[in-house]
Short mmCIF file of C-alpha atoms in Angstrom, two decimals:
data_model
loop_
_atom_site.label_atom_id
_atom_site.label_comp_id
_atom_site.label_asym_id
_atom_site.label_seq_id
_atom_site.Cartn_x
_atom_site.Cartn_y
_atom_site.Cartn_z
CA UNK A 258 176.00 116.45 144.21
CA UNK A 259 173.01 118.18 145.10
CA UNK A 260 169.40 117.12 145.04
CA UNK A 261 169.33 119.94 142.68
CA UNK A 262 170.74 118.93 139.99
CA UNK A 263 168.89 115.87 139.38
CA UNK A 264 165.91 118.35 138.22
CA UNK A 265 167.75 119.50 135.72
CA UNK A 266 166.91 117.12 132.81
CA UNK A 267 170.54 115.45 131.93
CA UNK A 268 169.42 115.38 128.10
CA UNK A 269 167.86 118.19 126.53
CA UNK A 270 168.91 121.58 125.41
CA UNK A 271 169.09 123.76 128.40
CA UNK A 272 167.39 126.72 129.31
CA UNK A 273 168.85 130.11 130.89
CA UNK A 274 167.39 128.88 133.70
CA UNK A 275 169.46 126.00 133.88
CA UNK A 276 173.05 128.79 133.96
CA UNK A 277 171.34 130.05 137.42
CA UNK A 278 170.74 126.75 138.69
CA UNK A 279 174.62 125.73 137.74
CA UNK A 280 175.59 129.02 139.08
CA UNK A 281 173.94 128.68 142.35
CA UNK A 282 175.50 125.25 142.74
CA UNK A 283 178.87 127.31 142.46
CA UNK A 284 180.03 124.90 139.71
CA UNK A 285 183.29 126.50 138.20
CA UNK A 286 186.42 125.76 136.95
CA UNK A 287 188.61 127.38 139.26
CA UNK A 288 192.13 125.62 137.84
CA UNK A 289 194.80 127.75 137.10
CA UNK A 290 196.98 125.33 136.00
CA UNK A 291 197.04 123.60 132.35
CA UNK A 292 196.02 120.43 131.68
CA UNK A 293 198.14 118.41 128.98
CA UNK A 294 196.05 118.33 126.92
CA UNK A 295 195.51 122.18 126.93
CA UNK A 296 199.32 123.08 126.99
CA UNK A 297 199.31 120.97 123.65
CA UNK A 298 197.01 123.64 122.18
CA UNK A 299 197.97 126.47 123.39
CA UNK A 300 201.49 125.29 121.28
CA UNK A 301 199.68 125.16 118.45
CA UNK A 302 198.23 128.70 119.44
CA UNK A 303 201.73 130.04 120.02
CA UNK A 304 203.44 128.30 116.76
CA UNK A 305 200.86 129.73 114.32
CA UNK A 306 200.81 133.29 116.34
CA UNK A 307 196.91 133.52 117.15
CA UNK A 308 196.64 135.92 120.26
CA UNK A 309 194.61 133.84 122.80
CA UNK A 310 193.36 134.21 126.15
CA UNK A 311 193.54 131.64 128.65
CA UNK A 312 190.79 130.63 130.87
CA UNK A 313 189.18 133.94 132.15
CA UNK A 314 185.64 134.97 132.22
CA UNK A 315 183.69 135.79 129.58
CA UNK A 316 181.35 137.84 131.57
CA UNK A 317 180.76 138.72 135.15
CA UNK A 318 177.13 137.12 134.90
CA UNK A 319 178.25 133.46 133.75
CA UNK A 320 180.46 131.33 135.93
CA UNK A 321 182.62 129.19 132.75
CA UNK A 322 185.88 130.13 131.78
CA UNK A 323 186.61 128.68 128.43
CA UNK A 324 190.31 127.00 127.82
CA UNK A 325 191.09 129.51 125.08
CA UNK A 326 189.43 132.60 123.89
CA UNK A 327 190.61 133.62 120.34
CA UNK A 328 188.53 137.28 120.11
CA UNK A 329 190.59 137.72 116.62
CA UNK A 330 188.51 134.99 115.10
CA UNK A 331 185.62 135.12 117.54
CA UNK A 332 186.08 131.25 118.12
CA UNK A 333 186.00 129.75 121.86
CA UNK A 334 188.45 126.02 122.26
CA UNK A 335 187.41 124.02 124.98
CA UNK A 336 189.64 120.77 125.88
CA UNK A 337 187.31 117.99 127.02
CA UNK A 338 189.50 114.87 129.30
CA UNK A 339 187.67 111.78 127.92
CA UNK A 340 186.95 110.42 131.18
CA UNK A 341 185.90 113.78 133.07
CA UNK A 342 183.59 115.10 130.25
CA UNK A 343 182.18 111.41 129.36
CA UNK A 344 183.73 111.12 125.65
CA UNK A 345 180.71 109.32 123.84
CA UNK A 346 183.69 106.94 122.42
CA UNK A 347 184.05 105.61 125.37
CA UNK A 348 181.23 106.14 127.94
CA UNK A 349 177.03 105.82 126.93
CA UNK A 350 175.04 107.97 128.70
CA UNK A 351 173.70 105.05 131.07
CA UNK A 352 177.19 104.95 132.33
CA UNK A 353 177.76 108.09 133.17
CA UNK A 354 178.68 108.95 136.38
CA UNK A 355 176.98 112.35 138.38
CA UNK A 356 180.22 113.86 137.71
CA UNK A 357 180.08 113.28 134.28
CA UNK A 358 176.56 113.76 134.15
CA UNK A 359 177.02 117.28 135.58
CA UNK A 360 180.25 118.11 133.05
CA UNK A 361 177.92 117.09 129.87
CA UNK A 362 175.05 119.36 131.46
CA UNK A 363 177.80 122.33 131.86
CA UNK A 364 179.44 121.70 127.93
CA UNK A 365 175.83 121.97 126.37
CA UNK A 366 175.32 125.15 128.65
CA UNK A 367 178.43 126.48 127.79
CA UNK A 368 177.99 125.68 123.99
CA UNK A 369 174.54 127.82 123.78
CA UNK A 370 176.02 130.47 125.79
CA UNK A 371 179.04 131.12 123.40
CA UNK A 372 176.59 130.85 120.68
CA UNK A 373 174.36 133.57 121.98
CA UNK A 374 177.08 135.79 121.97
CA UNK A 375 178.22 134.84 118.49
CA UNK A 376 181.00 132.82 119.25
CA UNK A 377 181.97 129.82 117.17
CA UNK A 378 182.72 127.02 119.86
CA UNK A 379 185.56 124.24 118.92
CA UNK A 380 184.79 121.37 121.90
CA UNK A 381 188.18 119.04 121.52
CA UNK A 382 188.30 115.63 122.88
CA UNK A 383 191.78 114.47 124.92
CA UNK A 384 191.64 111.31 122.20
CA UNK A 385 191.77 113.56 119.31
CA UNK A 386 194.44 115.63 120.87
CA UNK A 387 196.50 113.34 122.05
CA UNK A 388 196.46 111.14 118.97
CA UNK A 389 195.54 113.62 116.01
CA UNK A 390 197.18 116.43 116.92
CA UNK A 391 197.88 117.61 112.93
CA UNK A 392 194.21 117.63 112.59
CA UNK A 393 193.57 119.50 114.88
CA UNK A 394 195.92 121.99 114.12
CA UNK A 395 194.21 121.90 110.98
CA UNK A 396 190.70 122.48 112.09
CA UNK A 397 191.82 125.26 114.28
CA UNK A 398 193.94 127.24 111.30
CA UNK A 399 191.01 126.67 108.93
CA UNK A 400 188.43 128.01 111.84
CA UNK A 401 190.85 131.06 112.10
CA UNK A 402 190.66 131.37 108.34
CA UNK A 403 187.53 131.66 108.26
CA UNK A 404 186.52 133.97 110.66
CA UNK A 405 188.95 136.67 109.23
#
Protein backbone atom coordinates (compact mmCIF):
# COMPACT_ATOMS: atom_id res chain seq x y z
CA UNK A 1 0.00 0.00 0.00
CA UNK A 2 1.24 3.28 -0.64
CA UNK A 3 2.94 5.78 1.61
CA UNK A 4 -0.07 7.66 0.65
CA UNK A 5 -2.52 6.34 2.24
CA UNK A 6 -1.21 6.40 5.63
CA UNK A 7 -1.99 10.37 5.45
CA UNK A 8 -5.22 9.79 5.12
CA UNK A 9 -6.51 9.70 8.75
CA UNK A 10 -8.00 5.91 9.08
CA UNK A 11 -10.81 7.38 11.51
CA UNK A 12 -12.59 10.39 10.74
CA UNK A 13 -15.19 11.43 8.28
CA UNK A 14 -13.52 11.96 5.02
CA UNK A 15 -13.20 14.80 2.93
CA UNK A 16 -13.65 15.08 -1.05
CA UNK A 17 -10.26 15.26 -0.96
CA UNK A 18 -9.83 12.00 0.38
CA UNK A 19 -12.14 10.41 -3.21
CA UNK A 20 -9.02 11.98 -5.27
CA UNK A 21 -6.50 10.60 -3.13
CA UNK A 22 -8.40 6.94 -3.36
CA UNK A 23 -8.84 7.62 -6.95
CA UNK A 24 -5.31 8.35 -7.70
CA UNK A 25 -4.31 5.20 -5.86
CA UNK A 26 -6.57 3.47 -8.60
CA UNK A 27 -8.46 1.65 -5.80
CA UNK A 28 -11.56 -0.03 -7.53
CA UNK A 29 -13.53 -2.86 -7.53
CA UNK A 30 -13.00 -4.21 -10.79
CA UNK A 31 -14.88 -7.88 -10.08
CA UNK A 32 -17.31 -8.91 -12.38
CA UNK A 33 -18.17 -11.84 -10.80
CA UNK A 34 -20.66 -12.24 -7.64
CA UNK A 35 -19.67 -12.93 -4.46
CA UNK A 36 -22.02 -15.36 -2.35
CA UNK A 37 -22.95 -13.33 -0.44
CA UNK A 38 -24.16 -10.88 -3.21
CA UNK A 39 -25.88 -13.63 -5.40
CA UNK A 40 -27.93 -14.22 -2.08
CA UNK A 41 -29.30 -10.68 -2.51
CA UNK A 42 -29.68 -10.20 -5.67
CA UNK A 43 -32.36 -13.46 -5.05
CA UNK A 44 -34.03 -11.58 -2.82
CA UNK A 45 -33.95 -8.67 -5.50
CA UNK A 46 -35.27 -11.01 -8.17
CA UNK A 47 -38.05 -12.87 -5.84
CA UNK A 48 -39.68 -9.59 -4.71
CA UNK A 49 -39.25 -8.00 -8.46
CA UNK A 50 -37.17 -4.72 -7.55
CA UNK A 51 -35.31 -3.71 -10.88
CA UNK A 52 -31.62 -3.46 -9.77
CA UNK A 53 -28.44 -2.72 -11.27
CA UNK A 54 -25.43 -4.57 -10.62
CA UNK A 55 -22.14 -3.11 -9.90
CA UNK A 56 -21.67 -0.23 -12.48
CA UNK A 57 -20.65 3.27 -11.95
CA UNK A 58 -22.46 5.73 -10.49
CA UNK A 59 -20.64 8.47 -12.18
CA UNK A 60 -17.70 8.89 -14.44
CA UNK A 61 -15.96 11.15 -11.67
CA UNK A 62 -16.01 8.49 -8.71
CA UNK A 63 -14.20 5.19 -9.02
CA UNK A 64 -16.93 2.74 -6.60
CA UNK A 65 -19.33 0.62 -8.08
CA UNK A 66 -21.92 -0.23 -5.55
CA UNK A 67 -23.21 -4.13 -5.38
CA UNK A 68 -26.76 -3.08 -6.22
CA UNK A 69 -28.28 0.10 -7.37
CA UNK A 70 -32.12 0.16 -6.81
CA UNK A 71 -32.89 3.85 -8.72
CA UNK A 72 -36.78 2.85 -8.09
CA UNK A 73 -36.29 3.42 -4.41
CA UNK A 74 -33.17 5.56 -4.63
CA UNK A 75 -31.43 3.07 -2.12
CA UNK A 76 -27.66 1.81 -2.81
CA UNK A 77 -26.87 -2.25 -1.09
CA UNK A 78 -23.43 -2.81 -0.52
CA UNK A 79 -22.31 -6.51 0.68
CA UNK A 80 -19.45 -6.16 3.14
CA UNK A 81 -17.18 -9.96 3.55
CA UNK A 82 -16.53 -9.82 7.34
CA UNK A 83 -12.98 -10.40 7.02
CA UNK A 84 -12.22 -8.06 3.88
CA UNK A 85 -14.23 -5.01 5.17
CA UNK A 86 -13.09 -5.61 9.02
CA UNK A 87 -16.72 -6.50 10.51
CA UNK A 88 -16.46 -4.63 13.99
CA UNK A 89 -17.91 -8.16 15.40
CA UNK A 90 -15.05 -9.59 14.79
CA UNK A 91 -11.99 -7.32 14.17
CA UNK A 92 -11.16 -3.80 16.54
CA UNK A 93 -9.70 -1.28 14.75
CA UNK A 94 -6.10 -2.02 16.33
CA UNK A 95 -6.30 -5.19 14.42
CA UNK A 96 -6.96 -4.17 11.35
CA UNK A 97 -4.90 -4.98 8.72
CA UNK A 98 -3.81 -2.09 5.73
CA UNK A 99 -6.17 -3.93 3.66
CA UNK A 100 -8.81 -3.60 5.89
CA UNK A 101 -7.77 -0.37 6.95
CA UNK A 102 -8.02 0.85 3.33
CA UNK A 103 -11.70 -1.06 2.72
CA UNK A 104 -13.14 0.85 6.02
CA UNK A 105 -11.55 4.21 4.57
CA UNK A 106 -13.34 3.37 1.01
CA UNK A 107 -17.06 2.25 2.85
CA UNK A 108 -17.12 5.66 4.83
CA UNK A 109 -16.17 7.40 1.41
CA UNK A 110 -18.57 5.60 -0.38
CA UNK A 111 -21.34 6.13 2.34
CA UNK A 112 -20.99 10.17 2.12
CA UNK A 113 -20.82 10.00 -1.52
CA UNK A 114 -24.24 8.15 -1.97
CA UNK A 115 -25.52 10.48 0.56
CA UNK A 116 -24.58 13.57 -1.33
CA UNK A 117 -26.43 12.44 -4.09
CA UNK A 118 -29.47 11.50 -2.04
CA UNK A 119 -29.13 8.00 -1.93
CA UNK A 120 -30.15 5.94 1.05
CA UNK A 121 -27.12 3.45 1.57
CA UNK A 122 -27.96 -0.24 3.09
CA UNK A 123 -24.09 -1.52 4.09
CA UNK A 124 -24.84 -5.53 4.78
CA UNK A 125 -22.46 -7.60 6.68
CA UNK A 126 -21.62 -11.44 5.20
CA UNK A 127 -22.71 -12.55 9.06
CA UNK A 128 -26.04 -11.06 8.74
CA UNK A 129 -26.49 -12.47 5.32
CA UNK A 130 -25.42 -15.57 5.70
CA UNK A 131 -27.21 -16.22 8.97
CA UNK A 132 -30.29 -13.72 8.91
CA UNK A 133 -31.18 -13.77 5.65
CA UNK A 134 -35.26 -13.16 6.49
CA UNK A 135 -34.17 -10.00 8.06
CA UNK A 136 -32.67 -8.84 5.71
CA UNK A 137 -35.12 -9.41 3.27
CA UNK A 138 -37.12 -7.55 5.58
CA UNK A 139 -35.06 -4.46 5.93
CA UNK A 140 -34.65 -4.29 2.24
CA UNK A 141 -38.71 -4.60 1.40
CA UNK A 142 -39.41 -2.08 4.17
CA UNK A 143 -36.45 0.35 2.66
CA UNK A 144 -38.27 -0.14 -0.76
CA UNK A 145 -41.51 0.74 0.97
CA UNK A 146 -40.49 3.54 2.00
CA UNK A 147 -38.93 5.23 -0.61
CA UNK A 148 -42.06 4.80 -2.90
Amino acid sequence: ISKKLWSLSLYRTPKWSDIHKINILNIDKSISKKTSIEEKIEKILIKNNINYIYNEYLSKDFKFKPDFILKDHNLIIECQGDYYHGNPLYYDNEDLNEMQKVARLKDSIKKEYYDSLNYNSLFLWETDINNDLNDIENIILDLCKRAV
